[in-house]
Amino acid sequence: MDTFVLHDNITCVIVRNIGYLGRLSMLALATAVRHYLHEVLGIPTPSVKPWARENELPYFLRDTFQFGEIELLGHSIVLAMVRTEQKQSLSEVRTWLHKVRALAGQPAVYVTDALASYERRRLIEQKIPFIVPGNQLYLPDLGLDLREYFRQRSPTAQSALSPSAQAMLITALLHQPWQAEWQPSTVAVALGYTPMTLSRVVKELTAAGLAAAYTVGRSRWLRMEQPPQQTWERAKPLLRTPVKRTVWVLDEDPMAKQLGRLAGLSALAHYSMLTEPRWPVYALSATEWKAASDAGLQELPEPVAGAREWQLWSYSPALLPGAATVDPLSLTLSLQGNADDRIQLALDELKGQLPW
């Protein structure tokens, strides 16, 4: 393994191994960091040796990262490379950086293969140094902020699933008790999809490698080869927010009180310690919105006192019958791009309540 030195204040580098050069070995990832820093800073880097203080870290950190130590320009840095492919939240990364920094007595530099725009903003707002090999470098201690282009996390070249395929997948993932084998026609009927839509959904899910199709008699079935959590993580890069647009209506309107499920920040507050938003948020399907508009419900040009926020979804917000809120997976997708730390922490709380 190889890496770099940056400054006497910067001693730890954490590398995530998802996507930048595919599923490379730890050595290849370290080499990628080394080459990038040499390219942009012109600093040669020696090889990495085992880090003597690794055993002083908590077990979960040693289980998550592979550590090494490097001497550069008279300063030692610690390289911690993630062992798994599962993406961690920035709140977790921040906590782990603090733990390693507390042991090393120096600030840490976070190195990852890709950053979404909201992740980059959060790191910069918190002045956490980070490096995206071959792409981006932010080192406030050195006064460096070099941006080339933003590489999105996209492990495959596949396009996003259609809203109907996304809705059927989420319904199957949240079904209790969990069933690895399920009949898509049953889900399609419950969601009001046509046989043509059903056929397309089956093709999408099998083409994406999320399920395998087989027949029993004259019935089509799908089999998920992985448990629900692993299937969800694999599917996330192909999923999109269900929110098409947002409208505002008067909360006092009788029709407004009859429609929608808690969504957005209102639903997230239901699942976490997040404070209720100023305006209640509900989700409606396109069909519900059209019916309300045809019945004379007026859309407000902007939010006012006594308003209610309506999210118009690309699929039904009622995937879980009888629930007061939208389903937790769709809720996560609708808010995952929000840069607010409080919201991201609340989403972490929600993640801990998923049924797997």
mmCIF file of N, CA and C in Angstrom, residues 256-331:
data_model
loop_
_atom_site.group_PDB
_atom_site.id
_atom_site.type_symbol
_atom_site.label_atom_id
_atom_site.label_comp_id
_atom_site.label_asym_id
_atom_site.label_seq_id
_atom_site.Cartn_x
_atom_site.Cartn_y
_atom_site.Cartn_z
ATOM 1 N N ALA A 256 -58.356 18.934 1.353
ATOM 2 C CA ALA A 256 -56.946 18.787 1.715
ATOM 3 C C ALA A 256 -56.788 17.868 2.913
ATOM 4 N N LYS A 257 -57.737 17.913 3.835
ATOM 5 C CA LYS A 257 -57.648 17.099 5.048
ATOM 6 C C LYS A 257 -57.941 15.623 4.784
ATOM 7 N N GLN A 258 -58.530 15.334 3.636
ATOM 8 C CA GLN A 258 -58.918 13.958 3.340
ATOM 9 C C GLN A 258 -57.870 13.208 2.521
ATOM 10 N N LEU A 259 -56.916 13.927 1.951
ATOM 11 C CA LEU A 259 -55.999 13.305 1.002
ATOM 12 C C LEU A 259 -54.569 13.242 1.531
ATOM 13 N N GLY A 260 -53.844 12.276 1.042
ATOM 14 C CA GLY A 260 -52.412 12.214 1.278
ATOM 15 C C GLY A 260 -51.994 11.460 2.533
ATOM 16 N N ARG A 261 -50.717 11.071 2.535
ATOM 17 C CA ARG A 261 -50.073 10.460 3.697
ATOM 18 C C ARG A 261 -48.925 11.345 4.130
ATOM 19 N N LEU A 262 -48.604 11.306 5.407
ATOM 20 C CA LEU A 262 -47.457 12.076 5.882
ATOM 21 C C LEU A 262 -46.222 11.707 5.073
ATOM 22 N N ALA A 263 -45.493 12.718 4.642
ATOM 23 C CA ALA A 263 -44.308 12.501 3.807
ATOM 24 C C ALA A 263 -43.243 13.520 4.195
ATOM 25 N N GLY A 264 -42.132 13.485 3.499
ATOM 26 C CA GLY A 264 -41.072 14.470 3.706
ATOM 27 C C GLY A 264 -40.657 14.590 5.163
ATOM 28 N N LEU A 265 -40.446 15.830 5.610
ATOM 29 C CA LEU A 265 -39.972 16.072 6.965
ATOM 30 C C LEU A 265 -41.019 15.710 8.013
ATOM 31 N N SER A 266 -42.303 15.769 7.660
ATOM 32 C CA SER A 266 -43.344 15.362 8.598
ATOM 33 C C SER A 266 -43.240 13.869 8.898
ATOM 34 N N ALA A 267 -43.046 13.066 7.853
ATOM 35 C CA ALA A 267 -42.903 11.622 8.051
ATOM 36 C C ALA A 267 -41.599 11.302 8.772
ATOM 37 N N LEU A 268 -40.529 12.012 8.433
ATOM 38 C CA LEU A 268 -39.235 11.758 9.082
ATOM 39 C C LEU A 268 -39.310 12.102 10.565
ATOM 40 N N ALA A 269 -40.041 13.168 10.903
ATOM 41 C CA ALA A 269 -40.229 13.520 12.318
ATOM 42 C C ALA A 269 -41.001 12.427 13.051
ATOM 43 N N HIS A 270 -41.871 11.737 12.335
ATOM 44 C CA HIS A 270 -42.642 10.639 12.925
ATOM 45 C C HIS A 270 -41.725 9.481 13.314
ATOM 46 N N TYR A 271 -40.645 9.271 12.540
ATOM 47 C CA TYR A 271 -39.742 8.149 12.762
ATOM 48 C C TYR A 271 -38.518 8.499 13.608
ATOM 49 N N SER A 272 -38.293 9.776 13.886
ATOM 50 C CA SER A 272 -37.047 10.188 14.529
ATOM 51 C C SER A 272 -37.310 11.319 15.519
ATOM 52 N N MET A 273 -36.215 11.877 16.036
ATOM 53 C CA MET A 273 -36.291 12.994 16.969
ATOM 54 C C MET A 273 -36.325 14.338 16.253
ATOM 55 N N LEU A 274 -36.415 14.336 14.931
ATOM 56 C CA LEU A 274 -36.448 15.568 14.153
ATOM 57 C C LEU A 274 -37.680 16.396 14.520
ATOM 58 N N THR A 275 -37.504 17.710 14.605
ATOM 59 C CA THR A 275 -38.618 18.608 14.905
ATOM 60 C C THR A 275 -39.594 18.670 13.738
ATOM 61 N N GLU A 276 -40.874 18.757 14.046
ATOM 62 C CA GLU A 276 -41.892 18.872 12.998
ATOM 63 C C GLU A 276 -41.628 20.104 12.136
ATOM 64 N N PRO A 277 -41.829 20.012 10.824
ATOM 65 C CA PRO A 277 -41.619 21.173 9.952
ATOM 66 C C PRO A 277 -42.690 22.239 10.171
ATOM 67 N N ARG A 278 -42.417 23.430 9.691
ATOM 68 C CA ARG A 278 -43.367 24.542 9.850
ATOM 69 C C ARG A 278 -44.685 24.249 9.165
ATOM 70 N N TRP A 279 -44.602 23.661 7.970
ATOM 71 C CA TRP A 279 -45.810 23.287 7.242
ATOM 72 C C TRP A 279 -45.875 21.770 7.153
ATOM 73 N N PRO A 280 -47.026 21.171 7.442
ATOM 74 C CA PRO A 280 -47.138 19.714 7.326
ATOM 75 C C PRO A 280 -46.955 19.271 5.883
ATOM 76 N N VAL A 281 -46.351 18.114 5.695
ATOM 77 C CA VAL A 281 -46.033 17.613 4.357
ATOM 78 C C VAL A 281 -46.778 16.306 4.121
ATOM 79 N N TYR A 282 -47.437 16.221 2.974
ATOM 80 C CA TYR A 282 -48.168 15.012 2.596
ATOM 81 C C TYR A 282 -47.799 14.635 1.164
ATOM 82 N N ALA A 283 -48.003 13.366 0.838
ATOM 83 C CA ALA A 283 -47.722 12.877 -0.514
ATOM 84 C C ALA A 283 -49.004 12.397 -1.166
ATOM 85 N N LEU A 284 -49.143 12.693 -2.463
ATOM 86 C CA LEU A 284 -50.291 12.272 -3.244
ATOM 87 C C LEU A 284 -49.813 11.645 -4.542
ATOM 88 N N SER A 285 -50.612 10.758 -5.074
ATOM 89 C CA SER A 285 -50.339 10.230 -6.404
ATOM 90 C C SER A 285 -50.839 11.223 -7.442
ATOM 91 N N ALA A 286 -50.396 11.053 -8.671
ATOM 92 C CA ALA A 286 -50.843 11.939 -9.749
ATOM 93 C C ALA A 286 -52.359 11.855 -9.938
ATOM 94 N N THR A 287 -52.900 10.658 -9.749
ATOM 95 C CA THR A 287 -54.348 10.483 -9.895
ATOM 96 C C THR A 287 -55.108 11.268 -8.837
ATOM 97 N N GLU A 288 -54.629 11.222 -7.601
ATOM 98 C CA GLU A 288 -55.278 11.956 -6.518
ATOM 99 C C GLU A 288 -55.212 13.458 -6.754
ATOM 100 N N TRP A 289 -54.071 13.934 -7.226
ATOM 101 C CA TRP A 289 -53.918 15.368 -7.483
ATOM 102 C C TRP A 289 -54.858 15.822 -8.602
ATOM 103 N N LYS A 290 -54.961 15.026 -9.651
ATOM 104 C CA LYS A 290 -55.854 15.390 -10.756
ATOM 105 C C LYS A 290 -57.301 15.447 -10.279
ATOM 106 N N ALA A 291 -57.689 14.466 -9.471
ATOM 107 C CA ALA A 291 -59.064 14.453 -8.973
ATOM 108 C C ALA A 291 -59.336 15.662 -8.095
ATOM 109 N N ALA A 292 -58.351 16.035 -7.258
ATOM 110 C CA ALA A 292 -58.519 17.196 -6.377
ATOM 111 C C ALA A 292 -58.598 18.481 -7.200
ATOM 112 N N SER A 293 -57.752 18.589 -8.221
ATOM 113 C CA SER A 293 -57.769 19.780 -9.075
ATOM 114 C C SER A 293 -59.080 19.889 -9.831
ATOM 115 N N ASP A 294 -59.554 18.753 -10.365
ATOM 116 C CA ASP A 294 -60.817 18.755 -11.100
ATOM 117 C C ASP A 294 -61.983 19.120 -10.195
ATOM 118 N N ALA A 295 -61.853 18.824 -8.893
ATOM 119 C CA ALA A 295 -62.924 19.130 -7.950
ATOM 120 C C ALA A 295 -62.871 20.568 -7.456
ATOM 121 N N GLY A 296 -61.866 21.327 -7.925
ATOM 122 C CA GLY A 296 -61.814 22.745 -7.595
ATOM 123 C C GLY A 296 -60.816 23.149 -6.534
ATOM 124 N N LEU A 297 -59.965 22.225 -6.061
ATOM 125 C CA LEU A 297 -58.958 22.586 -5.066
ATOM 126 C C LEU A 297 -57.932 23.515 -5.702
ATOM 127 N N GLN A 298 -57.668 24.650 -5.046
ATOM 128 C CA GLN A 298 -56.783 25.661 -5.597
ATOM 129 C C GLN A 298 -55.353 25.482 -5.088
ATOM 130 N N GLU A 299 -54.418 25.579 -6.012
ATOM 131 C CA GLU A 299 -52.999 25.546 -5.658
ATOM 132 C C GLU A 299 -52.547 26.950 -5.280
ATOM 133 N N LEU A 300 -51.846 27.083 -4.164
ATOM 134 C CA LEU A 300 -51.330 28.378 -3.734
ATOM 135 C C LEU A 300 -50.047 28.710 -4.482
ATOM 136 N N PRO A 301 -49.822 29.993 -4.792
ATOM 137 C CA PRO A 301 -48.596 30.353 -5.507
ATOM 138 C C PRO A 301 -47.353 30.224 -4.630
ATOM 139 N N GLU A 302 -47.512 30.254 -3.312
ATOM 140 C CA GLU A 302 -46.388 30.149 -2.386
ATOM 141 C C GLU A 302 -46.937 29.741 -1.016
ATOM 142 N N PRO A 303 -46.064 29.230 -0.135
ATOM 143 C CA PRO A 303 -46.553 28.849 1.197
ATOM 144 C C PRO A 303 -46.951 30.061 2.023
ATOM 145 N N VAL A 304 -48.071 29.954 2.716
ATOM 146 C CA VAL A 304 -48.567 31.007 3.591
ATOM 147 C C VAL A 304 -48.994 30.364 4.903
ATOM 148 N N ALA A 305 -49.358 31.200 5.877
ATOM 149 C CA ALA A 305 -49.839 30.677 7.143
ATOM 150 C C ALA A 305 -51.063 29.792 6.899
ATOM 151 N N GLY A 306 -51.092 28.629 7.518
ATOM 152 C CA GLY A 306 -52.195 27.704 7.328
ATOM 153 C C GLY A 306 -52.098 26.886 6.059
ATOM 154 N N ALA A 307 -50.892 26.810 5.468
ATOM 155 C CA ALA A 307 -50.719 26.045 4.234
ATOM 156 C C ALA A 307 -50.316 24.609 4.552
ATOM 157 N N ARG A 308 -50.451 23.766 3.563
ATOM 158 C CA ARG A 308 -50.033 22.379 3.641
ATOM 159 C C ARG A 308 -49.221 22.068 2.381
ATOM 160 N N GLU A 309 -48.089 21.400 2.551
ATOM 161 C CA GLU A 309 -47.251 21.042 1.408
ATOM 162 C C GLU A 309 -47.666 19.676 0.881
ATOM 163 N N TRP A 310 -47.910 19.614 -0.422
ATOM 164 C CA TRP A 310 -48.237 18.355 -1.067
ATOM 165 C C TRP A 310 -47.122 17.974 -2.031
ATOM 166 N N GLN A 311 -46.585 16.780 -1.836
ATOM 167 C CA GLN A 311 -45.629 16.228 -2.786
ATOM 168 C C GLN A 311 -46.395 15.360 -3.776
ATOM 169 N N LEU A 312 -46.205 15.600 -5.044
ATOM 170 C CA LEU A 312 -46.845 14.793 -6.083
ATOM 171 C C LEU A 312 -45.850 13.721 -6.511
ATOM 172 N N TRP A 313 -46.207 12.462 -6.280
ATOM 173 C CA TRP A 313 -45.291 11.344 -6.481
ATOM 174 C C TRP A 313 -45.483 10.683 -7.840
ATOM 175 N N SER A 314 -44.413 10.039 -8.295
ATOM 176 C CA SER A 314 -44.444 9.322 -9.576
ATOM 177 C C SER A 314 -45.074 7.941 -9.427
ATOM 178 N N TYR A 315 -45.294 7.497 -8.196
ATOM 179 C CA TYR A 315 -46.026 6.257 -7.947
ATOM 180 C C TYR A 315 -46.810 6.418 -6.645
ATOM 181 N N SER A 316 -47.606 5.446 -6.311
ATOM 182 C CA SER A 316 -48.479 5.563 -5.149
ATOM 183 C C SER A 316 -47.677 5.728 -3.857
ATOM 184 N N PRO A 317 -48.023 6.712 -3.026
ATOM 185 C CA PRO A 317 -47.357 6.857 -1.736
ATOM 186 C C PRO A 317 -47.928 5.903 -0.685
ATOM 187 N N ALA A 318 -48.870 5.045 -1.083
ATOM 188 C CA ALA A 318 -49.526 4.127 -0.150
ATOM 189 C C ALA A 318 -49.094 2.690 -0.407
ATOM 190 N N LEU A 319 -47.789 2.453 -0.474
ATOM 191 C CA LEU A 319 -47.294 1.099 -0.720
ATOM 192 C C LEU A 319 -47.524 0.187 0.483
ATOM 193 N N LEU A 320 -47.596 0.789 1.678
ATOM 194 C CA LEU A 320 -47.873 0.013 2.889
ATOM 195 C C LEU A 320 -49.312 0.283 3.319
ATOM 196 N N PRO A 321 -50.230 -0.642 3.082
ATOM 197 C CA PRO A 321 -51.644 -0.428 3.439
ATOM 198 C C PRO A 321 -51.816 -0.139 4.929
ATOM 199 N N GLY A 322 -52.640 0.866 5.220
ATOM 200 C CA GLY A 322 -52.961 1.165 6.602
ATOM 201 C C GLY A 322 -51.954 2.009 7.350
ATOM 202 N N ALA A 323 -50.826 2.336 6.747
ATOM 203 C CA ALA A 323 -49.800 3.136 7.428
ATOM 204 C C ALA A 323 -50.174 4.615 7.405
ATOM 205 N N ALA A 324 -49.726 5.349 8.422
ATOM 206 C CA ALA A 324 -50.007 6.782 8.488
ATOM 207 C C ALA A 324 -49.039 7.594 7.644
ATOM 208 N N THR A 325 -47.894 7.008 7.328
ATOM 209 C CA THR A 325 -46.867 7.716 6.563
ATOM 210 C C THR A 325 -46.559 6.963 5.272
ATOM 211 N N VAL A 326 -45.785 7.609 4.422
ATOM 212 C CA VAL A 326 -45.253 6.919 3.250
ATOM 213 C C VAL A 326 -44.268 5.856 3.732
ATOM 214 N N ASP A 327 -43.920 4.924 2.879
ATOM 215 C CA ASP A 327 -43.028 3.849 3.296
ATOM 216 C C ASP A 327 -41.620 4.398 3.567
ATOM 217 N N PRO A 328 -40.858 3.780 4.465
ATOM 218 C CA PRO A 328 -39.548 4.314 4.857
ATOM 219 C C PRO A 328 -38.497 4.315 3.743
ATOM 220 N N LEU A 329 -38.596 3.383 2.805
ATOM 221 C CA LEU A 329 -37.606 3.349 1.727
ATOM 222 C C LEU A 329 -37.822 4.501 0.743
ATOM 223 N N SER A 330 -39.071 4.727 0.356
ATOM 224 C CA SER A 330 -39.367 5.869 -0.524
ATOM 225 C C SER A 330 -39.068 7.181 0.184
ATOM 226 N N LEU A 331 -39.348 7.247 1.480
ATOM 227 C CA LEU A 331 -39.042 8.451 2.261
ATOM 228 C C LEU A 331 -37.548 8.727 2.238
#
